[in-house]
Amino acid sequence: MEKVVIIGCGAAGLTAAIYAARANLAPVVVTGSLPGGLLTQTTDVENYPGFPEAVNGFDLMFKFQQQAERFGTKMVNDTVVKVELVDGGPHKLELGSGEVIETAALIIATGASPRWLSLPSEDRLKNHGVSACATCDGAFYRDVPVVVIGGGDTAMEEASFLTKFASKVTVVHRRDELRASKIMADRALNNDKIEFCWDSVVEEVLGETEVEGIRVKNLKTGESAVIDCVGYFAALGHVPSTQIFAGVVDMDDKGFIILKNSSSYTNIAGVFGAGDCADSVYRQAVTAAGMGCKAAIDAERWLADQE
Ligand code: NDP
């Protein structure tokens, strides 16, 4: 039986692995379908401390993995398809290959993925003007127009953030009322650089190889219009990758794992959560890494208490 298995190998999972490995727990990381996690989907990461010249997201995650392996982490390139979690352990994990792994402690670091509109044009232009993270990519859009899709707090926050760089930010929202909290909404509504395109949905992202604009349709009038833009930011919320734990691990109504009292403890003894799958608010590489560290320390202490 393994001492600690970590599901997910983004910033949270690999940081948990570094700490667990250095605590001699010989952790096993089951990578999931996107080795390296969401950061590998972006280009330059300019806000991870320690890299004043920016670092490529893929390279950063590769370094995380090398650091975890250096101290004895075993990487398993597979996906967990089924779990059998027992309060106090041991827990059984079934992999896509059919192999079953048993572990005393489990760290869930499965991440979350941005919600997209799933338009073919949106998909085609990802990383060519289409992004889901203004904090990551906003600085690349200096003095050019951008659009933000969505009406929640993330959309307001990203729109306000983008005004630092862009010449103009247009928020496209499908209703005429924002979902965002009043304070965040007011900040955006009072910002001269932000325009709102109400009651509208995106029909197509325009441009062959780079974003050149979007075509929107007004749901009330049925009219279509083109908005020129160079950057397209989806701010439609995130979908936590927690489906296989549904009904067993406590989650909020959106599927984010609920952690106890600022720790990494879940409702099941011996099962810990870290990173974006348990964080609907911050969702940054550095906060995910911090949560991974906490989960490994909590798991180590919990295992010691069992002996
Ligand atoms: P939300 O789920 O709150 O908002 C998502 C937005 O996207 C909604 O306006 C929704 O429209 C729109 N949307 C979703 N799907 C579609 C679609 N298919 N087509 C068009 N529009 C769509 O997600 P957020 O990421 O904004 O916020 C998540 C949580 O994080 C919230 O609890 C929020 O308060 C919190 N947060 C807090 C921040 C802060 O306090 N600084 C910053 C960012 C987030 P509709 O409204 O019509 O449903």
Coordinates of C-alpha atoms and ligand atoms in Angstrom, one line a residue:
M1 CA 0.0 0.0 0.0
E2 CA 1.2 3.6 -0.8
K3 CA 1.5 6.1 2.0
V4 CA 0.4 9.1 -0.1
V5 CA -1.2 9.3 -3.6
I6 CA -1.7 12.7 -5.2
I7 CA -4.2 13.0 -8.0
G8 CA -3.3 15.8 -10.4
C9 CA 0.0 17.2 -11.4
G10 CA -0.5 21.0 -11.7
A11 CA 1.1 23.5 -9.3
A12 CA -0.8 22.1 -6.3
G13 CA -0.2 18.4 -6.9
L14 CA 3.5 18.7 -7.7
T15 CA 4.2 21.0 -4.8
A16 CA 2.4 18.5 -2.5
A17 CA 4.7 15.9 -4.1
I18 CA 7.8 17.9 -3.4
Y19 CA 6.9 18.3 0.3
A20 CA 5.7 14.7 0.7
A21 CA 8.8 13.3 -1.1
R22 CA 11.1 15.3 1.1
A23 CA 9.2 13.9 4.1
N24 CA 10.2 10.4 2.9
L25 CA 6.6 9.5 2.1
A26 CA 7.5 8.3 -1.5
P27 CA 4.4 9.9 -3.0
V28 CA 2.8 8.6 -6.1
V29 CA 1.4 11.3 -8.5
V30 CA -1.4 10.2 -10.9
T31 CA -1.0 12.8 -13.6
G32 CA -4.5 12.9 -15.1
S33 CA -5.2 13.9 -18.7
L34 CA -3.3 17.2 -18.7
P35 CA 0.2 16.5 -17.3
G36 CA 1.4 19.8 -15.8
G37 CA -2.1 21.2 -15.4
L38 CA -3.6 24.4 -16.6
L39 CA -0.3 26.3 -16.6
T40 CA 0.9 24.3 -19.5
Q41 CA -1.9 25.8 -21.5
T42 CA -0.5 29.3 -21.2
T43 CA 2.6 30.9 -22.6
D44 CA 4.6 33.3 -20.5
V45 CA 3.9 33.3 -16.8
E46 CA 5.0 36.7 -15.5
N47 CA 3.5 36.6 -12.0
Y48 CA 5.2 33.5 -10.5
P49 CA 7.7 34.8 -7.9
G50 CA 11.3 34.1 -8.6
F51 CA 11.1 34.6 -12.4
P52 CA 11.6 38.4 -13.1
E53 CA 12.0 37.7 -16.8
A54 CA 8.8 35.5 -16.9
V55 CA 8.8 31.8 -17.4
N56 CA 7.1 29.6 -19.9
G57 CA 4.2 27.8 -18.2
F58 CA 5.2 24.4 -19.6
D59 CA 8.9 24.9 -18.5
L60 CA 7.8 25.9 -15.0
M61 CA 5.7 22.8 -14.6
F62 CA 8.5 20.7 -15.9
K63 CA 10.8 22.1 -13.3
F64 CA 8.1 21.4 -10.6
Q65 CA 8.0 17.8 -11.8
Q66 CA 11.8 17.4 -11.9
Q67 CA 12.0 18.8 -8.3
A68 CA 9.4 16.3 -7.1
E69 CA 11.1 13.4 -8.9
R70 CA 14.5 14.4 -7.5
F71 CA 13.2 13.5 -4.0
G72 CA 11.6 10.2 -5.0
T73 CA 8.1 11.0 -6.4
K74 CA 6.8 8.3 -8.7
M75 CA 4.8 9.7 -11.6
V76 CA 2.0 7.5 -13.1
N77 CA 0.7 8.8 -16.4
D78 CA -2.9 7.7 -16.1
T79 CA -6.3 9.0 -15.0
V80 CA -8.2 8.0 -11.9
V81 CA -11.6 6.8 -13.1
K82 CA -13.1 5.5 -9.9
V83 CA -12.5 6.0 -6.2
E84 CA -13.5 4.1 -3.1
L85 CA -12.8 6.4 -0.1
V86 CA -13.0 5.2 3.5
D87 CA -13.0 7.5 6.5
G88 CA -9.6 7.0 8.0
G89 CA -8.4 5.0 4.9
P90 CA -7.1 3.0 3.2
H91 CA -8.5 4.4 -0.1
K92 CA -8.7 2.6 -3.4
L93 CA -8.2 4.3 -6.7
E94 CA -8.9 2.6 -10.0
L95 CA -6.9 3.9 -13.0
G96 CA -7.9 4.0 -16.7
S97 CA -5.5 1.1 -17.3
G98 CA -7.5 -1.0 -14.8
E99 CA -4.8 -1.0 -12.2
V100 CA -6.0 -0.4 -8.6
I101 CA -3.8 1.6 -6.2
E102 CA -4.4 1.5 -2.5
T103 CA -3.2 4.4 -0.3
A104 CA -3.3 5.4 3.3
A105 CA -3.6 9.2 2.5
L106 CA -4.9 10.9 -0.6
I107 CA -4.4 14.4 -1.8
I108 CA -6.9 15.6 -4.4
A109 CA -5.4 18.2 -6.6
T110 CA -7.4 17.7 -9.7
G111 CA -7.7 21.4 -10.6
A112 CA -10.5 23.1 -12.5
S113 CA -10.9 24.1 -16.1
P114 CA -12.2 27.4 -17.4
R115 CA -15.7 27.3 -18.8
W116 CA -15.8 28.2 -22.5
L117 CA -18.5 29.0 -24.9
S118 CA -17.4 26.0 -26.9
L119 CA -17.5 27.8 -30.3
P120 CA -15.2 26.2 -32.9
S121 CA -13.7 29.6 -33.6
E122 CA -13.0 30.2 -29.9
D123 CA -11.3 26.8 -29.7
R124 CA -9.2 27.4 -32.8
L125 CA -7.9 30.8 -31.6
K126 CA -6.9 29.7 -28.0
N127 CA -3.5 31.2 -27.2
H128 CA -3.8 33.4 -30.4
G129 CA -5.9 36.1 -28.7
V130 CA -8.3 33.8 -26.9
S131 CA -7.6 33.4 -23.2
A132 CA -9.4 32.6 -20.0
C133 CA -7.0 34.4 -17.7
A134 CA -6.5 38.2 -17.7
T135 CA -4.0 38.0 -14.9
C136 CA -1.8 35.7 -17.0
D137 CA -2.2 37.3 -20.4
G138 CA -3.6 40.8 -19.9
A139 CA -0.2 42.5 -20.2
F140 CA 0.2 41.3 -23.8
Y141 CA -2.7 43.6 -24.9
R142 CA -1.3 47.1 -24.6
D143 CA -3.2 49.9 -26.3
V144 CA -5.5 47.5 -28.2
P145 CA -9.2 46.8 -27.7
V146 CA -10.2 43.6 -25.9
V147 CA -13.5 41.9 -24.9
V148 CA -14.5 40.1 -21.8
I149 CA -17.3 37.6 -21.9
G150 CA -19.4 37.1 -18.7
G151 CA -21.1 39.1 -16.0
G152 CA -19.8 37.7 -12.8
D153 CA -17.1 38.9 -10.4
T154 CA -14.4 37.3 -12.5
A155 CA -15.6 39.2 -15.6
M156 CA -15.7 42.5 -13.6
E157 CA -12.3 41.9 -12.0
E158 CA -10.7 40.9 -15.3
A159 CA -12.3 43.8 -17.2
S160 CA -11.0 46.3 -14.6
F161 CA -7.6 44.7 -14.6
L162 CA -7.4 44.8 -18.4
T163 CA -8.0 48.6 -18.5
K164 CA -4.5 49.0 -17.2
F165 CA -3.3 47.8 -20.6
A166 CA -6.0 47.8 -23.2
S167 CA -7.2 50.9 -25.1
K168 CA -10.8 49.8 -24.5
V169 CA -12.5 46.8 -22.8
T170 CA -16.0 45.7 -23.9
V171 CA -17.9 43.3 -21.6
V172 CA -20.3 41.1 -23.4
H173 CA -23.0 39.7 -21.1
R174 CA -26.1 37.6 -22.0
R175 CA -28.4 39.5 -19.7
D176 CA -29.0 43.2 -18.8
E177 CA -28.1 42.6 -15.2
L178 CA -24.8 41.6 -13.8
R179 CA -24.3 38.6 -11.6
A180 CA -21.2 40.3 -10.0
S181 CA -21.3 41.7 -6.5
K182 CA -22.3 45.4 -6.3
I183 CA -18.9 46.6 -5.4
M184 CA -17.2 44.8 -8.3
A185 CA -20.0 45.8 -10.7
D186 CA -19.9 49.4 -9.7
R187 CA -16.2 49.6 -10.1
A188 CA -16.5 48.3 -13.7
L189 CA -19.6 50.3 -14.5
N190 CA -17.8 53.5 -13.4
N191 CA -14.7 52.8 -15.4
D192 CA -14.5 55.0 -18.5
K193 CA -12.5 52.5 -20.4
I194 CA -15.1 49.7 -20.0
E195 CA -18.2 49.5 -22.3
F196 CA -21.0 47.0 -21.8
C197 CA -22.7 45.1 -24.6
W198 CA -25.9 43.9 -22.9
D199 CA -28.3 41.0 -23.7
S200 CA -25.7 39.7 -26.2
V201 CA -24.1 36.4 -26.9
V202 CA -21.0 35.7 -29.0
E203 CA -21.7 34.0 -32.2
E204 CA -18.2 33.8 -33.6
V205 CA -14.7 34.8 -32.8
L206 CA -13.3 36.4 -36.0
G207 CA -9.8 36.1 -37.4
E208 CA -7.9 33.3 -39.2
T209 CA -4.8 33.0 -37.2
E210 CA -5.2 35.8 -34.6
V211 CA -8.3 37.3 -33.0
E212 CA -9.6 40.3 -35.0
G213 CA -13.0 40.7 -33.5
I214 CA -16.2 39.0 -32.4
R215 CA -19.7 38.8 -33.9
V216 CA -22.3 39.2 -31.3
K217 CA -26.1 38.8 -31.4
N218 CA -28.5 40.8 -29.3
L219 CA -31.0 38.4 -27.8
K220 CA -33.7 41.1 -27.5
T221 CA -33.5 42.6 -31.0
G222 CA -32.0 39.6 -32.8
E223 CA -29.5 41.9 -34.5
S224 CA -25.9 40.9 -35.1
A225 CA -22.9 43.3 -34.8
V226 CA -19.1 43.1 -35.0
I227 CA -16.9 44.3 -32.1
D228 CA -13.3 44.8 -33.1
C229 CA -10.8 43.4 -30.6
V230 CA -7.4 41.8 -30.5
G231 CA -7.9 40.0 -27.2
Y232 CA -10.9 37.8 -26.1
F233 CA -11.2 36.8 -22.5
A234 CA -13.7 34.2 -21.4
A235 CA -14.8 34.9 -17.8
L236 CA -17.6 32.3 -17.6
G237 CA -16.6 30.7 -14.3
H238 CA -14.6 27.5 -13.8
V239 CA -15.6 24.0 -13.6
P240 CA -13.8 22.0 -10.9
S241 CA -12.6 18.6 -11.9
T242 CA -14.2 16.8 -9.0
Q243 CA -16.9 14.7 -10.6
I244 CA -15.5 11.3 -9.5
F245 CA -15.7 12.4 -5.9
A246 CA -19.3 13.6 -6.1
G247 CA -21.5 12.4 -3.2
V248 CA -18.5 11.3 -1.2
V249 CA -16.3 14.3 -0.6
D250 CA -18.2 17.4 0.6
M251 CA -18.4 20.1 -2.1
D252 CA -20.2 23.4 -2.6
D253 CA -23.0 23.7 -5.1
K254 CA -20.5 24.3 -7.9
G255 CA -18.5 21.2 -7.2
F256 CA -15.5 22.9 -5.4
I257 CA -14.2 20.7 -2.6
I258 CA -14.9 22.2 0.9
L259 CA -11.9 22.3 3.2
K260 CA -12.0 22.5 6.9
N261 CA -10.9 25.7 8.8
S262 CA -8.3 27.0 6.4
S263 CA -6.6 23.6 6.4
S264 CA -6.5 21.0 3.6
Y265 CA -8.7 18.5 5.5
T266 CA -11.9 17.3 3.7
N267 CA -14.8 15.6 5.4
I268 CA -13.1 12.3 5.0
A269 CA -10.2 11.5 7.4
G270 CA -7.0 10.9 5.3
V271 CA -8.3 12.7 2.2
F272 CA -6.9 16.2 1.6
G273 CA -7.7 18.8 -1.0
A274 CA -5.4 21.4 -2.7
G275 CA -5.4 23.9 -5.6
D276 CA -8.1 25.0 -7.9
C277 CA -10.4 22.0 -7.3
A278 CA -10.9 23.5 -3.8
D279 CA -10.5 27.2 -4.5
S280 CA -13.2 29.1 -6.4
V281 CA -11.7 32.5 -5.5
Y282 CA -7.9 32.9 -6.1
R283 CA -7.0 30.3 -8.7
Q284 CA -3.4 31.4 -9.1
A285 CA -0.4 29.1 -9.6
V286 CA 1.2 30.5 -6.5
T287 CA -1.8 30.0 -4.3
A288 CA -2.3 26.4 -5.7
A289 CA 1.3 25.7 -4.9
G290 CA 0.8 27.0 -1.3
M291 CA -2.3 24.8 -0.9
G292 CA -0.3 21.8 -2.2
C293 CA 2.3 22.5 0.5
K294 CA -0.4 22.7 3.2
A295 CA -1.9 19.4 2.0
A296 CA 1.4 17.5 2.1
I297 CA 2.2 18.8 5.6
D298 CA -1.4 17.9 6.8
A299 CA -1.1 14.5 5.3
E300 CA 2.3 13.9 6.8
R301 CA 1.1 14.9 10.3
W302 CA -2.1 12.9 9.9
L303 CA -0.1 9.8 8.9
A304 CA 2.2 10.2 11.9
D305 CA -0.8 10.4 14.2
Q306 CA -2.1 7.1 12.9
E307 CA 1.1 5.3 13.9
Ligands
NDP1 P1 -19.9 33.0 -12.0 O1 -20.4 31.7 -12.1 O2 -20.3 33.9 -10.8 O3 -20.2 33.9 -13.3 C1 -20.1 33.4 -14.6 C2 -20.7 34.4 -15.6 O4 -20.6 33.8 -16.9 C3 -22.2 34.7 -15.3 O5 -22.4 36.1 -15.5 C4 -22.9 33.9 -16.4 O6 -24.0 34.5 -16.9 C5 -21.8 33.8 -17.5 N1 -22.0 32.6 -18.3 C6 -21.8 31.3 -17.9 N2 -22.0 30.5 -18.9 C7 -22.3 31.2 -20.0 C8 -22.7 31.0 -21.3 N3 -22.7 29.7 -21.8 N4 -22.9 32.0 -22.1 C9 -22.9 33.3 -21.7 N5 -22.6 33.6 -20.4 C10 -22.3 32.6 -19.6 O7 -18.3 32.8 -12.1 P2 -17.1 33.8 -11.6 O8 -15.9 33.2 -12.1 O9 -17.4 35.2 -12.1 O10 -17.1 33.8 -10.0 C11 -17.0 32.5 -9.4 C12 -17.0 32.8 -7.9 O11 -15.7 33.4 -7.5 C13 -18.1 33.7 -7.4 O12 -18.5 33.2 -6.1 C14 -17.4 35.0 -7.2 O13 -18.0 35.9 -6.3 C15 -16.0 34.6 -6.8 N6 -15.0 35.7 -7.2 C16 -14.7 36.6 -6.3 C17 -13.8 37.6 -6.7 C18 -13.5 38.6 -5.6 O14 -14.2 38.7 -4.6 N7 -12.5 39.4 -5.9 C19 -13.2 37.7 -8.0 C20 -13.6 36.6 -8.9 C21 -14.5 35.7 -8.5 P3 -25.4 34.7 -16.0 O15 -25.1 35.7 -15.0 O16 -26.4 35.0 -17.0 O17 -25.6 33.3 -15.4

